[in-house]
Amino acid sequence: MDGHVVEAGFGINTRLSRAEILQELRCARMSLKNQLNCANYGSRQTENNKDSIMRNTIRQLLQAMAITLAVSLPPVQSDQNNPELDSLFARLHTTRDVVEVAEITRKIWGNWYQSDDPQITKLMKRGESSMRRARYDEAIKYFSEVIDIAPEFAEGWNRRATVYYMIGEFDLSTDDVNKTLGLEPRHFGALSGQGLIYMHKQNRQLALEYMERALAENPHMTGVKNNIKIIKKMIEDEVI
């Protein structure tokens, strides 16, 4: 969840150019930031309205990321058990070069996403396609099939968690995130996603805890850094 909704390199068709896709992602991020500021600081809206604004805006961001990443990352035949991940995370914690950070992050997601089982790969592609088209029930069906076939494949759980989050099924999403983290404790996408769930549930202490855990695994996540600032401000306001 969170920073990467779909790893790709599978030749998924899109009518948008890469520049247009990246612009859509930038707009979605800006919208999320503006809506969060509006919803959490001085707005006269009800809590239900705030929650709806945040959920819809984050859904927009996730869908934009799904399309963006579908044409940006190279295919990798591996999963969360690839020994290469240890060295990738070590480099991620030491580098300050933005180009290298992007490359390392792509490789990590590539490792997480791909399976050596062609059937799993096919189902994952179908699930991503359904998710990008907002066919959420269909996406859940495909990712559930992945989980049934390969319950040890962490990204199957994470993708279904993402869909559950997008339709507001936060308890189901939390359960799948926990499964993801049980298989891959370093999964910064799942950790930050859990933080978003707790933000929606108004449990700011747990939201902060998971966001900070995500940042500890990937210290380059600007969105997570911004969320941490927002949550800390909300906690301070509650104390006052």
CSV table of C-alpha atoms in Angstrom, one decimal:
chain,number,residue,atom,x,y,z
A,1,MET,CA,0.0,0.0,0.0
A,2,ASP,CA,0.7,3.7,0.1
A,3,GLY,CA,3.7,4.6,-2.0
A,4,HIS,CA,3.4,1.9,-4.5
A,5,VAL,CA,0.2,0.3,-5.4
A,6,VAL,CA,1.3,-1.7,-8.4
A,7,GLU,CA,4.7,-2.8,-9.6
A,8,ALA,CA,4.8,-3.3,-13.3
A,9,GLY,CA,6.9,-3.8,-16.4
A,10,PHE,CA,4.2,-6.1,-17.7
A,11,GLY,CA,3.3,-4.0,-20.8
A,12,ILE,CA,0.0,-2.8,-19.5
A,13,ASN,CA,-1.6,-0.6,-22.1
A,14,THR,CA,-2.4,3.0,-21.4
A,15,ARG,CA,-3.5,5.9,-23.6
A,16,LEU,CA,-1.5,8.4,-21.7
A,17,SER,CA,2.1,9.4,-22.3
A,18,ARG,CA,4.6,8.9,-19.5
A,19,ALA,CA,4.7,12.7,-19.0
A,20,GLU,CA,0.9,12.9,-18.8
A,21,ILE,CA,0.9,10.0,-16.3
A,22,LEU,CA,3.5,11.7,-14.1
A,23,GLN,CA,1.6,15.0,-14.2
A,24,GLU,CA,-1.6,13.1,-13.1
A,25,LEU,CA,0.4,11.7,-10.2
A,26,ARG,CA,1.7,15.1,-9.2
A,27,CYS,CA,-1.8,16.6,-9.3
A,28,ALA,CA,-3.1,13.7,-7.2
A,29,ARG,CA,-0.4,14.3,-4.6
A,30,MET,CA,-1.0,18.0,-4.4
A,31,SER,CA,-4.8,17.3,-4.1
A,32,LEU,CA,-4.1,14.9,-1.2
A,33,LYS,CA,-1.9,17.5,0.6
A,34,ASN,CA,-4.5,20.3,0.2
A,35,GLN,CA,-7.4,18.1,1.2
A,36,LEU,CA,-5.6,16.8,4.3
A,37,ASN,CA,-4.8,20.4,5.3
A,38,CYS,CA,-8.4,21.4,4.8
A,39,ALA,CA,-9.9,18.4,6.6
A,40,ASN,CA,-7.6,18.6,9.6
A,41,TYR,CA,-6.9,22.2,10.3
A,42,GLY,CA,-9.7,24.6,11.0
A,43,SER,CA,-12.3,23.2,8.6
A,44,ARG,CA,-16.0,23.5,9.5
A,45,GLN,CA,-16.8,20.2,7.9
A,46,THR,CA,-18.2,17.2,9.9
A,47,GLU,CA,-15.9,14.3,10.7
A,48,ASN,CA,-17.8,12.2,8.2
A,49,ASN,CA,-17.2,14.7,5.5
A,50,LYS,CA,-13.6,15.0,6.4
A,51,ASP,CA,-13.2,11.2,6.2
A,52,SER,CA,-15.0,11.1,2.8
A,53,ILE,CA,-12.7,13.8,1.4
A,54,MET,CA,-9.6,12.0,2.6
A,55,ARG,CA,-10.7,8.6,1.4
A,56,ASN,CA,-11.7,9.9,-2.1
A,57,THR,CA,-8.5,11.9,-2.5
A,58,ILE,CA,-6.3,9.0,-1.4
A,59,ARG,CA,-8.2,6.7,-3.8
A,60,GLN,CA,-7.3,9.2,-6.6
A,61,LEU,CA,-3.7,9.2,-5.5
A,62,LEU,CA,-3.6,5.4,-5.5
A,63,GLN,CA,-5.2,5.0,-8.9
A,64,ALA,CA,-2.7,7.6,-10.3
A,65,MET,CA,0.2,5.6,-8.8
A,66,ALA,CA,-1.2,2.4,-10.2
A,67,ILE,CA,-1.1,3.8,-13.7
A,68,THR,CA,2.3,5.5,-13.3
A,69,LEU,CA,4.0,2.4,-11.9
A,70,ALA,CA,2.5,0.2,-14.5
A,71,VAL,CA,4.8,1.7,-17.1
A,72,SER,CA,7.8,2.6,-15.0
A,73,LEU,CA,9.3,-0.5,-13.3
A,74,PRO,CA,11.2,-3.4,-14.8
A,75,PRO,CA,10.0,-7.0,-14.4
A,76,VAL,CA,11.9,-9.0,-11.8
A,77,GLN,CA,11.4,-12.7,-11.2
A,78,SER,CA,11.5,-13.0,-7.4
A,79,ASP,CA,9.6,-12.3,-4.2
A,80,GLN,CA,10.1,-11.1,-0.7
A,81,ASN,CA,12.5,-13.9,0.0
A,82,ASN,CA,15.1,-12.8,-2.6
A,83,PRO,CA,18.5,-12.4,-0.8
A,84,GLU,CA,19.2,-9.4,-2.9
A,85,LEU,CA,16.7,-7.4,-0.7
A,86,ASP,CA,19.1,-7.3,2.2
A,87,SER,CA,21.7,-5.4,0.2
A,88,LEU,CA,19.1,-3.2,-1.4
A,89,PHE,CA,17.7,-2.1,2.0
A,90,ALA,CA,21.3,-1.6,3.2
A,91,ARG,CA,22.0,0.7,0.3
A,92,LEU,CA,18.6,2.4,0.7
A,93,HIS,CA,19.6,3.5,4.3
A,94,THR,CA,23.0,4.9,3.3
A,95,THR,CA,22.5,6.6,-0.1
A,96,ARG,CA,21.5,10.2,-0.5
A,97,ASP,CA,21.5,10.2,-4.2
A,98,VAL,CA,17.9,10.7,-5.5
A,99,VAL,CA,18.5,8.7,-8.7
A,100,GLU,CA,20.0,5.8,-6.8
A,101,VAL,CA,17.1,6.0,-4.3
A,102,ALA,CA,14.6,5.7,-7.1
A,103,GLU,CA,16.4,2.8,-8.7
A,104,ILE,CA,16.8,0.9,-5.4
A,105,THR,CA,13.1,1.4,-4.6
A,106,ARG,CA,12.1,0.1,-8.0
A,107,LYS,CA,14.2,-3.0,-7.4
A,108,ILE,CA,12.7,-3.6,-4.0
A,109,TRP,CA,9.1,-3.3,-5.4
A,110,GLY,CA,10.1,-5.5,-8.3
A,111,ASN,CA,11.3,-8.2,-5.9
A,112,TRP,CA,8.2,-8.0,-3.9
A,113,TYR,CA,5.8,-8.1,-6.8
A,114,GLN,CA,7.0,-10.9,-9.0
A,115,SER,CA,6.6,-14.6,-8.5
A,116,ASP,CA,8.3,-17.4,-10.4
A,117,ASP,CA,4.9,-19.0,-10.8
A,118,PRO,CA,3.4,-17.9,-14.2
A,119,GLN,CA,-0.1,-18.4,-12.8
A,120,ILE,CA,0.5,-16.0,-10.0
A,121,THR,CA,2.0,-13.4,-12.4
A,122,LYS,CA,-1.1,-13.7,-14.6
A,123,LEU,CA,-3.5,-13.3,-11.7
A,124,MET,CA,-1.6,-10.3,-10.3
A,125,LYS,CA,-1.7,-8.6,-13.7
A,126,ARG,CA,-5.4,-9.2,-13.9
A,127,GLY,CA,-5.9,-7.9,-10.4
A,128,GLU,CA,-4.0,-4.7,-11.1
A,129,SER,CA,-5.9,-4.1,-14.3
A,130,SER,CA,-9.2,-4.5,-12.5
A,131,MET,CA,-8.0,-2.2,-9.7
A,132,ARG,CA,-7.0,0.5,-12.2
A,133,ARG,CA,-10.5,0.3,-13.8
A,134,ALA,CA,-12.1,0.6,-10.4
A,135,ARG,CA,-13.5,-2.9,-10.6
A,136,TYR,CA,-12.8,-3.5,-7.0
A,137,ASP,CA,-14.8,-6.7,-6.5
A,138,GLU,CA,-13.1,-8.2,-9.5
A,139,ALA,CA,-9.7,-7.2,-8.2
A,140,ILE,CA,-10.4,-8.7,-4.8
A,141,LYS,CA,-11.3,-12.0,-6.5
A,142,TYR,CA,-8.0,-12.1,-8.4
A,143,PHE,CA,-5.9,-11.3,-5.5
A,144,SER,CA,-7.8,-13.8,-3.3
A,145,GLU,CA,-6.9,-16.4,-5.9
A,146,VAL,CA,-3.3,-15.4,-5.6
A,147,ILE,CA,-3.5,-15.8,-1.8
A,148,ASP,CA,-5.3,-19.2,-2.1
A,149,ILE,CA,-2.6,-20.5,-4.4
A,150,ALA,CA,0.4,-18.9,-2.7
A,151,PRO,CA,-0.4,-17.8,0.9
A,152,GLU,CA,3.3,-17.3,1.5
A,153,PHE,CA,3.5,-14.6,-1.3
A,154,ALA,CA,3.4,-11.3,0.7
A,155,GLU,CA,2.4,-9.0,-2.2
A,156,GLY,CA,-0.8,-10.9,-2.8
A,157,TRP,CA,-1.9,-9.9,0.7
A,158,ASN,CA,-0.7,-6.4,0.3
A,159,ARG,CA,-2.5,-5.8,-3.0
A,160,ARG,CA,-5.8,-7.1,-1.6
A,161,ALA,CA,-5.2,-4.9,1.5
A,162,THR,CA,-4.9,-2.0,-0.9
A,163,VAL,CA,-8.2,-2.7,-2.6
A,164,TYR,CA,-10.0,-3.2,0.7
A,165,TYR,CA,-8.6,0.2,1.8
A,166,MET,CA,-9.8,1.9,-1.4
A,167,ILE,CA,-13.4,0.7,-0.8
A,168,GLY,CA,-13.3,1.6,2.9
A,169,GLU,CA,-13.1,-1.9,4.3
A,170,PHE,CA,-10.5,-0.9,6.9
A,171,ASP,CA,-10.8,-3.9,9.2
A,172,LEU,CA,-10.3,-6.3,6.3
A,173,SER,CA,-7.4,-4.2,5.0
A,174,THR,CA,-5.8,-4.2,8.4
A,175,ASP,CA,-6.0,-8.0,8.5
A,176,ASP,CA,-4.3,-8.3,5.2
A,177,VAL,CA,-1.6,-5.8,6.1
A,178,ASN,CA,-0.8,-7.9,9.2
A,179,LYS,CA,-0.4,-10.9,6.9
A,180,THR,CA,1.9,-8.9,4.7
A,181,LEU,CA,4.0,-7.8,7.5
A,182,GLY,CA,4.2,-11.3,8.9
A,183,LEU,CA,5.8,-12.4,5.7
A,184,GLU,CA,7.8,-9.2,5.0
A,185,PRO,CA,8.3,-7.0,8.1
A,186,ARG,CA,10.3,-4.4,6.1
A,187,HIS,CA,7.3,-3.7,3.7
A,188,PHE,CA,7.2,0.0,4.0
A,189,GLY,CA,4.2,0.2,1.7
A,190,ALA,CA,2.2,-2.0,4.0
A,191,LEU,CA,3.4,-0.1,7.1
A,192,SER,CA,2.5,3.3,5.7
A,193,GLY,CA,-0.8,1.9,4.5
A,194,GLN,CA,-1.6,0.7,8.0
A,195,GLY,CA,-0.8,4.2,9.2
A,196,LEU,CA,-3.4,5.6,6.7
A,197,ILE,CA,-6.0,3.1,8.0
A,198,TYR,CA,-5.4,4.3,11.6
A,199,MET,CA,-5.7,7.9,10.4
A,200,HIS,CA,-9.1,7.1,9.1
A,201,LYS,CA,-10.0,5.4,12.4
A,202,GLN,CA,-8.9,8.5,14.3
A,203,ASN,CA,-6.3,6.5,16.2
A,204,ARG,CA,-3.5,9.0,15.8
A,205,GLN,CA,-1.0,7.3,18.1
A,206,LEU,CA,-1.1,4.1,16.1
A,207,ALA,CA,-1.1,6.0,12.8
A,208,LEU,CA,2.1,7.8,14.0
A,209,GLU,CA,3.7,4.5,15.1
A,210,TYR,CA,3.2,2.8,11.7
A,211,MET,CA,4.2,5.9,9.7
A,212,GLU,CA,7.5,6.1,11.7
A,213,ARG,CA,8.1,2.4,11.2
A,214,ALA,CA,7.6,2.8,7.5
A,215,LEU,CA,10.1,5.7,7.5
A,216,ALA,CA,12.6,3.6,9.4
A,217,GLU,CA,12.5,1.1,6.6
A,218,ASN,CA,12.6,3.6,3.8
A,219,PRO,CA,13.9,7.1,5.0
A,220,HIS,CA,13.2,8.7,1.6
A,221,MET,CA,9.4,8.6,1.7
A,222,THR,CA,8.4,12.3,1.4
A,223,GLY,CA,4.7,11.5,1.7
A,224,VAL,CA,5.2,9.6,4.9
A,225,LYS,CA,7.3,12.4,6.3
A,226,ASN,CA,4.5,14.9,5.6
A,227,ASN,CA,1.9,12.5,7.1
A,228,ILE,CA,4.0,12.3,10.3
A,229,LYS,CA,4.1,16.1,10.6
A,230,ILE,CA,0.3,16.2,10.1
A,231,ILE,CA,-0.4,13.5,12.7
A,232,LYS,CA,2.0,15.1,15.2
A,233,LYS,CA,0.2,18.5,14.8
A,234,MET,CA,-3.2,16.8,15.3
A,235,ILE,CA,-1.9,15.1,18.5
A,236,GLU,CA,-0.5,18.4,19.8
A,237,ASP,CA,-3.9,20.1,19.0
A,238,GLU,CA,-5.7,17.4,21.0
A,239,VAL,CA,-3.5,18.0,24.0
A,240,ILE,CA,-4.1,21.8,23.9
